[in-house]
């Protein structure tokens, strides 16, 4: 991990134990969905511990607003733990002032991958690979609206509530999150 323009980072966090409780480490990335109309871009935020896609945004361009909306949705839906870390690559959208402001307003710290180190953001890359393999590359989308609906349906209707993950004991992300939150609440009460 490297500090980028004074951004708050945690040394080695994504590969260490920052993500051992829900909503402490969020990983993020952007991918594209091909359609006959042109590209549809998807920004997603995934909880590193539970594998839940906690926030996402889609646009027909790479305006920095795409990465503002995804963690904004995550913060609204999941209430990040104090000091939660948002980890991404060093893409230009993640360096925008609006993005930094969104994280600060949600009390989320920003972290970025080391240049050229794909393993630093492996959890987000894995999520995007799953999205591309399962709903996207199996279909040919005529319109961005059609692709957007397919991605939405996949994330909210299958990935989060149904798709099992070996890394969380072969449970669906939302099922694992429910258990993890119960355990976190119990351990904090003790």
PDB file of C-alpha atoms in Angstrom:
ATOM      1  CA  UNK A   1       0.000   0.000   0.000  1.00  0.00           C
ATOM      2  CA  UNK A   2       1.251   3.461  -0.602  1.00  0.00           C
ATOM      3  CA  UNK A   3       0.040   6.801   0.583  1.00  0.00           C
ATOM      4  CA  UNK A   4      -1.278   8.756  -2.380  1.00  0.00           C
ATOM      5  CA  UNK A   5      -1.460  12.547  -2.107  1.00  0.00           C
ATOM      6  CA  UNK A   6      -1.929  12.446   1.640  1.00  0.00           C
ATOM      7  CA  UNK A   7      -4.749   9.920   1.602  1.00  0.00           C
ATOM      8  CA  UNK A   8      -5.231   7.933   4.760  1.00  0.00           C
ATOM      9  CA  UNK A   9      -4.109   4.367   4.210  1.00  0.00           C
ATOM     10  CA  UNK A  10      -3.433   1.385   6.384  1.00  0.00           C
ATOM     11  CA  UNK A  11      -0.150  -0.353   5.718  1.00  0.00           C
ATOM     12  CA  UNK A  12      -0.844  -3.758   4.173  1.00  0.00           C
ATOM     13  CA  UNK A  13      -4.477  -3.749   5.265  1.00  0.00           C
ATOM     14  CA  UNK A  14      -6.209  -5.622   2.429  1.00  0.00           C
ATOM     15  CA  UNK A  15      -3.841  -8.570   2.864  1.00  0.00           C
ATOM     16  CA  UNK A  16      -3.970  -8.489   6.645  1.00  0.00           C
ATOM     17  CA  UNK A  17      -6.775  -8.790   9.158  1.00  0.00           C
ATOM     18  CA  UNK A  18      -8.695  -5.539   8.559  1.00  0.00           C
ATOM     19  CA  UNK A  19     -11.502  -7.470   6.932  1.00  0.00           C
ATOM     20  CA  UNK A  20     -12.262  -9.890   9.773  1.00  0.00           C
ATOM     21  CA  UNK A  21     -15.560  -8.177  10.623  1.00  0.00           C
ATOM     22  CA  UNK A  22     -18.325  -6.847   8.366  1.00  0.00           C
ATOM     23  CA  UNK A  23     -18.123  -3.250   7.132  1.00  0.00           C
ATOM     24  CA  UNK A  24     -14.506  -2.698   8.150  1.00  0.00           C
ATOM     25  CA  UNK A  25     -12.884  -3.160   4.733  1.00  0.00           C
ATOM     26  CA  UNK A  26     -14.631  -2.433   1.454  1.00  0.00           C
ATOM     27  CA  UNK A  27     -12.891  -3.182  -1.829  1.00  0.00           C
ATOM     28  CA  UNK A  28     -13.882  -1.509  -5.075  1.00  0.00           C
ATOM     29  CA  UNK A  29     -13.315  -1.666  -8.796  1.00  0.00           C
ATOM     30  CA  UNK A  30     -14.793  -0.598 -12.131  1.00  0.00           C
ATOM     31  CA  UNK A  31     -15.536  -2.806 -15.119  1.00  0.00           C
ATOM     32  CA  UNK A  32     -17.351  -2.453 -18.404  1.00  0.00           C
ATOM     33  CA  UNK A  33     -20.248  -4.296 -19.997  1.00  0.00           C
ATOM     34  CA  UNK A  34     -20.362  -4.384 -23.803  1.00  0.00           C
ATOM     35  CA  UNK A  35     -23.698  -3.572 -25.444  1.00  0.00           C
ATOM     36  CA  UNK A  36     -24.712  -2.820 -29.023  1.00  0.00           C
ATOM     37  CA  UNK A  37     -25.180   0.821 -27.905  1.00  0.00           C
ATOM     38  CA  UNK A  38     -21.647   1.037 -26.498  1.00  0.00           C
ATOM     39  CA  UNK A  39     -20.129   0.439 -23.079  1.00  0.00           C
ATOM     40  CA  UNK A  40     -22.005   0.347 -19.789  1.00  0.00           C
ATOM     41  CA  UNK A  41     -19.621   0.923 -16.877  1.00  0.00           C
ATOM     42  CA  UNK A  42     -20.144  -0.710 -13.482  1.00  0.00           C
ATOM     43  CA  UNK A  43     -18.506   0.432 -10.249  1.00  0.00           C
ATOM     44  CA  UNK A  44     -18.935  -1.930  -7.315  1.00  0.00           C
ATOM     45  CA  UNK A  45     -18.030  -1.955  -3.623  1.00  0.00           C
ATOM     46  CA  UNK A  46     -17.707  -5.356  -1.937  1.00  0.00           C
ATOM     47  CA  UNK A  47     -17.348  -6.091   1.775  1.00  0.00           C
ATOM     48  CA  UNK A  48     -14.046  -7.999   1.996  1.00  0.00           C
ATOM     49  CA  UNK A  49     -15.251 -10.121   4.922  1.00  0.00           C
ATOM     50  CA  UNK A  50     -18.779 -11.092   3.886  1.00  0.00           C
ATOM     51  CA  UNK A  51     -18.400 -10.859   0.070  1.00  0.00           C
ATOM     52  CA  UNK A  52     -21.664  -8.866  -0.090  1.00  0.00           C
ATOM     53  CA  UNK A  53     -21.758  -6.324  -2.909  1.00  0.00           C
ATOM     54  CA  UNK A  54     -22.729  -3.447  -0.627  1.00  0.00           C
ATOM     55  CA  UNK A  55     -22.894  -0.739  -3.282  1.00  0.00           C
ATOM     56  CA  UNK A  56     -22.818  -0.349  -7.037  1.00  0.00           C
ATOM     57  CA  UNK A  57     -23.401   2.208  -9.744  1.00  0.00           C
ATOM     58  CA  UNK A  58     -23.765   2.053 -13.530  1.00  0.00           C
ATOM     59  CA  UNK A  59     -23.213   4.765 -16.151  1.00  0.00           C
ATOM     60  CA  UNK A  60     -22.594   5.072 -19.869  1.00  0.00           C
ATOM     61  CA  UNK A  61     -19.359   7.012 -19.235  1.00  0.00           C
ATOM     62  CA  UNK A  62     -16.469   7.021 -16.775  1.00  0.00           C
ATOM     63  CA  UNK A  63     -17.451  10.257 -15.070  1.00  0.00           C
ATOM     64  CA  UNK A  64     -16.079  10.206 -11.492  1.00  0.00           C
ATOM     65  CA  UNK A  65     -19.690  10.265 -10.251  1.00  0.00           C
ATOM     66  CA  UNK A  66     -19.766   6.502 -10.859  1.00  0.00           C
ATOM     67  CA  UNK A  67     -17.374   5.922  -7.940  1.00  0.00           C
ATOM     68  CA  UNK A  68     -19.149   8.504  -5.778  1.00  0.00           C
ATOM     69  CA  UNK A  69     -22.503   6.746  -6.117  1.00  0.00           C
ATOM     70  CA  UNK A  70     -21.273   3.203  -5.331  1.00  0.00           C
ATOM     71  CA  UNK A  71     -19.812   3.884  -1.845  1.00  0.00           C
ATOM     72  CA  UNK A  72     -22.662   6.318  -1.236  1.00  0.00           C
ATOM     73  CA  UNK A  73     -25.083   3.426  -1.708  1.00  0.00           C
ATOM     74  CA  UNK A  74     -22.887   1.214   0.491  1.00  0.00           C
ATOM     75  CA  UNK A  75     -22.808   3.766   3.315  1.00  0.00           C
ATOM     76  CA  UNK A  76     -26.579   4.214   3.157  1.00  0.00           C
ATOM     77  CA  UNK A  77     -27.277   0.489   3.150  1.00  0.00           C
ATOM     78  CA  UNK A  78     -24.651  -0.824   5.566  1.00  0.00           C
ATOM     79  CA  UNK A  79     -23.479   1.950   7.899  1.00  0.00           C
ATOM     80  CA  UNK A  80     -19.717   1.410   7.810  1.00  0.00           C
ATOM     81  CA  UNK A  81     -17.858   0.703  11.030  1.00  0.00           C
ATOM     82  CA  UNK A  82     -15.865   3.678  12.366  1.00  0.00           C
ATOM     83  CA  UNK A  83     -12.631   3.839  10.397  1.00  0.00           C
ATOM     84  CA  UNK A  84     -13.895   1.548   7.655  1.00  0.00           C
ATOM     85  CA  UNK A  85     -11.409   1.405   4.779  1.00  0.00           C
ATOM     86  CA  UNK A  86     -12.387   1.748   1.118  1.00  0.00           C
ATOM     87  CA  UNK A  87      -9.677   0.089  -0.979  1.00  0.00           C
ATOM     88  CA  UNK A  88      -9.386   0.481  -4.754  1.00  0.00           C
ATOM     89  CA  UNK A  89      -6.841   0.646  -7.526  1.00  0.00           C
ATOM     90  CA  UNK A  90      -5.317   3.979  -8.514  1.00  0.00           C
ATOM     91  CA  UNK A  91      -7.815   4.790 -11.254  1.00  0.00           C
ATOM     92  CA  UNK A  92      -8.431   8.471 -11.898  1.00  0.00           C
ATOM     93  CA  UNK A  93     -12.051   8.320 -10.740  1.00  0.00           C
ATOM     94  CA  UNK A  94     -10.866   7.277  -7.265  1.00  0.00           C
ATOM     95  CA  UNK A  95      -8.735  10.445  -7.045  1.00  0.00           C
ATOM     96  CA  UNK A  96     -11.592  12.889  -7.620  1.00  0.00           C
ATOM     97  CA  UNK A  97     -12.471  15.504  -5.003  1.00  0.00           C
ATOM     98  CA  UNK A  98     -16.123  14.423  -4.979  1.00  0.00           C
ATOM     99  CA  UNK A  99     -15.112  10.832  -4.227  1.00  0.00           C
ATOM    100  CA  UNK A 100     -12.859  11.888  -1.353  1.00  0.00           C
ATOM    101  CA  UNK A 101     -15.620  14.088   0.062  1.00  0.00           C
ATOM    102  CA  UNK A 102     -18.119  11.189  -0.099  1.00  0.00           C
ATOM    103  CA  UNK A 103     -15.776   8.954   1.884  1.00  0.00           C
ATOM    104  CA  UNK A 104     -15.036  11.641   4.493  1.00  0.00           C
ATOM    105  CA  UNK A 105     -18.748  12.340   4.979  1.00  0.00           C
ATOM    106  CA  UNK A 106     -19.277   8.623   5.667  1.00  0.00           C
ATOM    107  CA  UNK A 107     -16.231   8.400   7.998  1.00  0.00           C
ATOM    108  CA  UNK A 108     -14.568   5.981   5.569  1.00  0.00           C
ATOM    109  CA  UNK A 109     -10.806   6.079   4.969  1.00  0.00           C
ATOM    110  CA  UNK A 110      -9.359   5.754   1.495  1.00  0.00           C
ATOM    111  CA  UNK A 111      -6.691   3.234   0.530  1.00  0.00           C
ATOM    112  CA  UNK A 112      -5.223   2.506  -2.904  1.00  0.00           C
ATOM    113  CA  UNK A 113      -3.300  -0.425  -4.342  1.00  0.00           C
ATOM    114  CA  UNK A 114       0.381  -0.272  -5.035  1.00  0.00           C
ATOM    115  CA  UNK A 115       1.027   0.495  -8.670  1.00  0.00           C
ATOM    116  CA  UNK A 116       1.117  -2.698 -10.728  1.00  0.00           C
ATOM    117  CA  UNK A 117       0.197  -5.036  -7.846  1.00  0.00           C
ATOM    118  CA  UNK A 118      -2.957  -6.888  -8.890  1.00  0.00           C
ATOM    119  CA  UNK A 119      -3.018  -8.875  -5.637  1.00  0.00           C
ATOM    120  CA  UNK A 120      -3.631  -5.722  -3.594  1.00  0.00           C
ATOM    121  CA  UNK A 121      -7.203  -5.553  -4.872  1.00  0.00           C
ATOM    122  CA  UNK A 122      -7.784  -9.248  -5.546  1.00  0.00           C
ATOM    123  CA  UNK A 123     -11.179  -9.427  -3.801  1.00  0.00           C
ATOM    124  CA  UNK A 124     -12.649  -6.672  -5.982  1.00  0.00           C
ATOM    125  CA  UNK A 125     -11.045  -8.145  -9.108  1.00  0.00           C
ATOM    126  CA  UNK A 126     -12.547 -11.531  -8.223  1.00  0.00           C
ATOM    127  CA  UNK A 127     -16.028 -10.037  -7.874  1.00  0.00           C
ATOM    128  CA  UNK A 128     -15.730  -8.334 -11.257  1.00  0.00           C
ATOM    129  CA  UNK A 129     -14.477 -11.562 -12.845  1.00  0.00           C
ATOM    130  CA  UNK A 130     -17.550 -13.341 -11.467  1.00  0.00           C
ATOM    131  CA  UNK A 131     -19.857 -10.648 -12.856  1.00  0.00           C
ATOM    132  CA  UNK A 132     -18.201 -10.874 -16.260  1.00  0.00           C
ATOM    133  CA  UNK A 133     -18.225 -14.673 -16.349  1.00  0.00           C
ATOM    134  CA  UNK A 134     -21.726 -15.342 -15.084  1.00  0.00           C
ATOM    135  CA  UNK A 135     -24.265 -12.753 -16.297  1.00  0.00           C
ATOM    136  CA  UNK A 136     -22.312 -10.694 -18.841  1.00  0.00           C
ATOM    137  CA  UNK A 137     -20.377 -12.999 -21.142  1.00  0.00           C
ATOM    138  CA  UNK A 138     -23.315 -15.389 -21.363  1.00  0.00           C
ATOM    139  CA  UNK A 139     -25.454 -12.682 -22.968  1.00  0.00           C
ATOM    140  CA  UNK A 140     -25.394 -10.184 -25.797  1.00  0.00           C
ATOM    141  CA  UNK A 141     -27.084  -6.950 -24.748  1.00  0.00           C
ATOM    142  CA  UNK A 142     -28.745  -4.715 -27.316  1.00  0.00           C
ATOM    143  CA  UNK A 143     -29.132  -1.734 -25.011  1.00  0.00           C
ATOM    144  CA  UNK A 144     -27.480  -0.340 -21.914  1.00  0.00           C
ATOM    145  CA  UNK A 145     -30.849  -0.545 -20.150  1.00  0.00           C
ATOM    146  CA  UNK A 146     -31.013  -4.268 -20.890  1.00  0.00           C
ATOM    147  CA  UNK A 147     -27.473  -4.771 -19.556  1.00  0.00           C
ATOM    148  CA  UNK A 148     -28.198  -2.615 -16.507  1.00  0.00           C
ATOM    149  CA  UNK A 149     -31.256  -4.691 -15.638  1.00  0.00           C
ATOM    150  CA  UNK A 150     -29.267  -7.924 -16.033  1.00  0.00           C
ATOM    151  CA  UNK A 151     -26.470  -6.684 -13.760  1.00  0.00           C
ATOM    152  CA  UNK A 152     -28.942  -5.362 -11.166  1.00  0.00           C
ATOM    153  CA  UNK A 153     -30.894  -8.643 -11.195  1.00  0.00           C
ATOM    154  CA  UNK A 154     -27.697 -10.650 -10.851  1.00  0.00           C
ATOM    155  CA  UNK A 155     -26.272  -8.659  -7.921  1.00  0.00           C
ATOM    156  CA  UNK A 156     -29.477  -8.140  -5.943  1.00  0.00           C
ATOM    157  CA  UNK A 157     -31.400 -11.252  -6.980  1.00  0.00           C
ATOM    158  CA  UNK A 158     -28.664 -13.881  -7.150  1.00  0.00           C
ATOM    159  CA  UNK A 159     -25.129 -12.897  -6.116  1.00  0.00           C
ATOM    160  CA  UNK A 160     -25.881 -11.406  -2.685  1.00  0.00           C
ATOM    161  CA  UNK A 161     -28.797 -13.620  -1.551  1.00  0.00           C
ATOM    162  CA  UNK A 162     -28.131 -16.965  -3.289  1.00  0.00           C
ATOM    163  CA  UNK A 163     -24.663 -17.501  -4.817  1.00  0.00           C
ATOM    164  CA  UNK A 164     -22.527 -19.613  -2.511  1.00  0.00           C
ATOM    165  CA  UNK A 165     -18.871 -18.786  -1.824  1.00  0.00           C
ATOM    166  CA  UNK A 166     -16.209 -21.206  -0.677  1.00  0.00           C
ATOM    167  CA  UNK A 167     -14.447 -18.367   1.181  1.00  0.00           C
ATOM    168  CA  UNK A 168     -17.446 -17.885   3.493  1.00  0.00           C
ATOM    169  CA  UNK A 169     -18.181 -21.539   4.219  1.00  0.00           C
ATOM    170  CA  UNK A 170     -20.264 -22.142   1.098  1.00  0.00           C
ATOM    171  CA  UNK A 171     -22.927 -19.726   2.280  1.00  0.00           C
ATOM    172  CA  UNK A 172     -24.511 -16.917   0.292  1.00  0.00           C
ATOM    173  CA  UNK A 173     -22.976 -13.513   1.131  1.00  0.00           C
ATOM    174  CA  UNK A 174     -26.113 -12.135   2.828  1.00  0.00           C
ATOM    175  CA  UNK A 175     -26.497 -15.330   4.858  1.00  0.00           C
ATOM    176  CA  UNK A 176     -22.867 -15.144   5.976  1.00  0.00           C
ATOM    177  CA  UNK A 177     -23.204 -11.426   6.731  1.00  0.00           C
ATOM    178  CA  UNK A 178     -26.157 -12.089   9.033  1.00  0.00           C
ATOM    179  CA  UNK A 179     -24.127 -14.672  10.964  1.00  0.00           C
ATOM    180  CA  UNK A 180     -21.012 -12.479  11.058  1.00  0.00           C
ATOM    181  CA  UNK A 181     -22.958  -9.476  12.354  1.00  0.00           C
ATOM    182  CA  UNK A 182     -24.487 -11.605  15.109  1.00  0.00           C
ATOM    183  CA  UNK A 183     -21.026 -12.835  16.148  1.00  0.00           C
ATOM    184  CA  UNK A 184     -19.598  -9.282  16.014  1.00  0.00           C
ATOM    185  CA  UNK A 185     -22.430  -7.984  18.178  1.00  0.00           C
ATOM    186  CA  UNK A 186     -21.900 -10.774  20.722  1.00  0.00           C
ATOM    187  CA  UNK A 187     -18.119 -10.243  20.890  1.00  0.00           C
ATOM    188  CA  UNK A 188     -18.527  -6.467  21.329  1.00  0.00           C
ATOM    189  CA  UNK A 189     -21.012  -7.030  24.168  1.00  0.00           C
ATOM    190  CA  UNK A 190     -18.547  -9.202  26.098  1.00  0.00           C
TER     191      UNK A 190
END
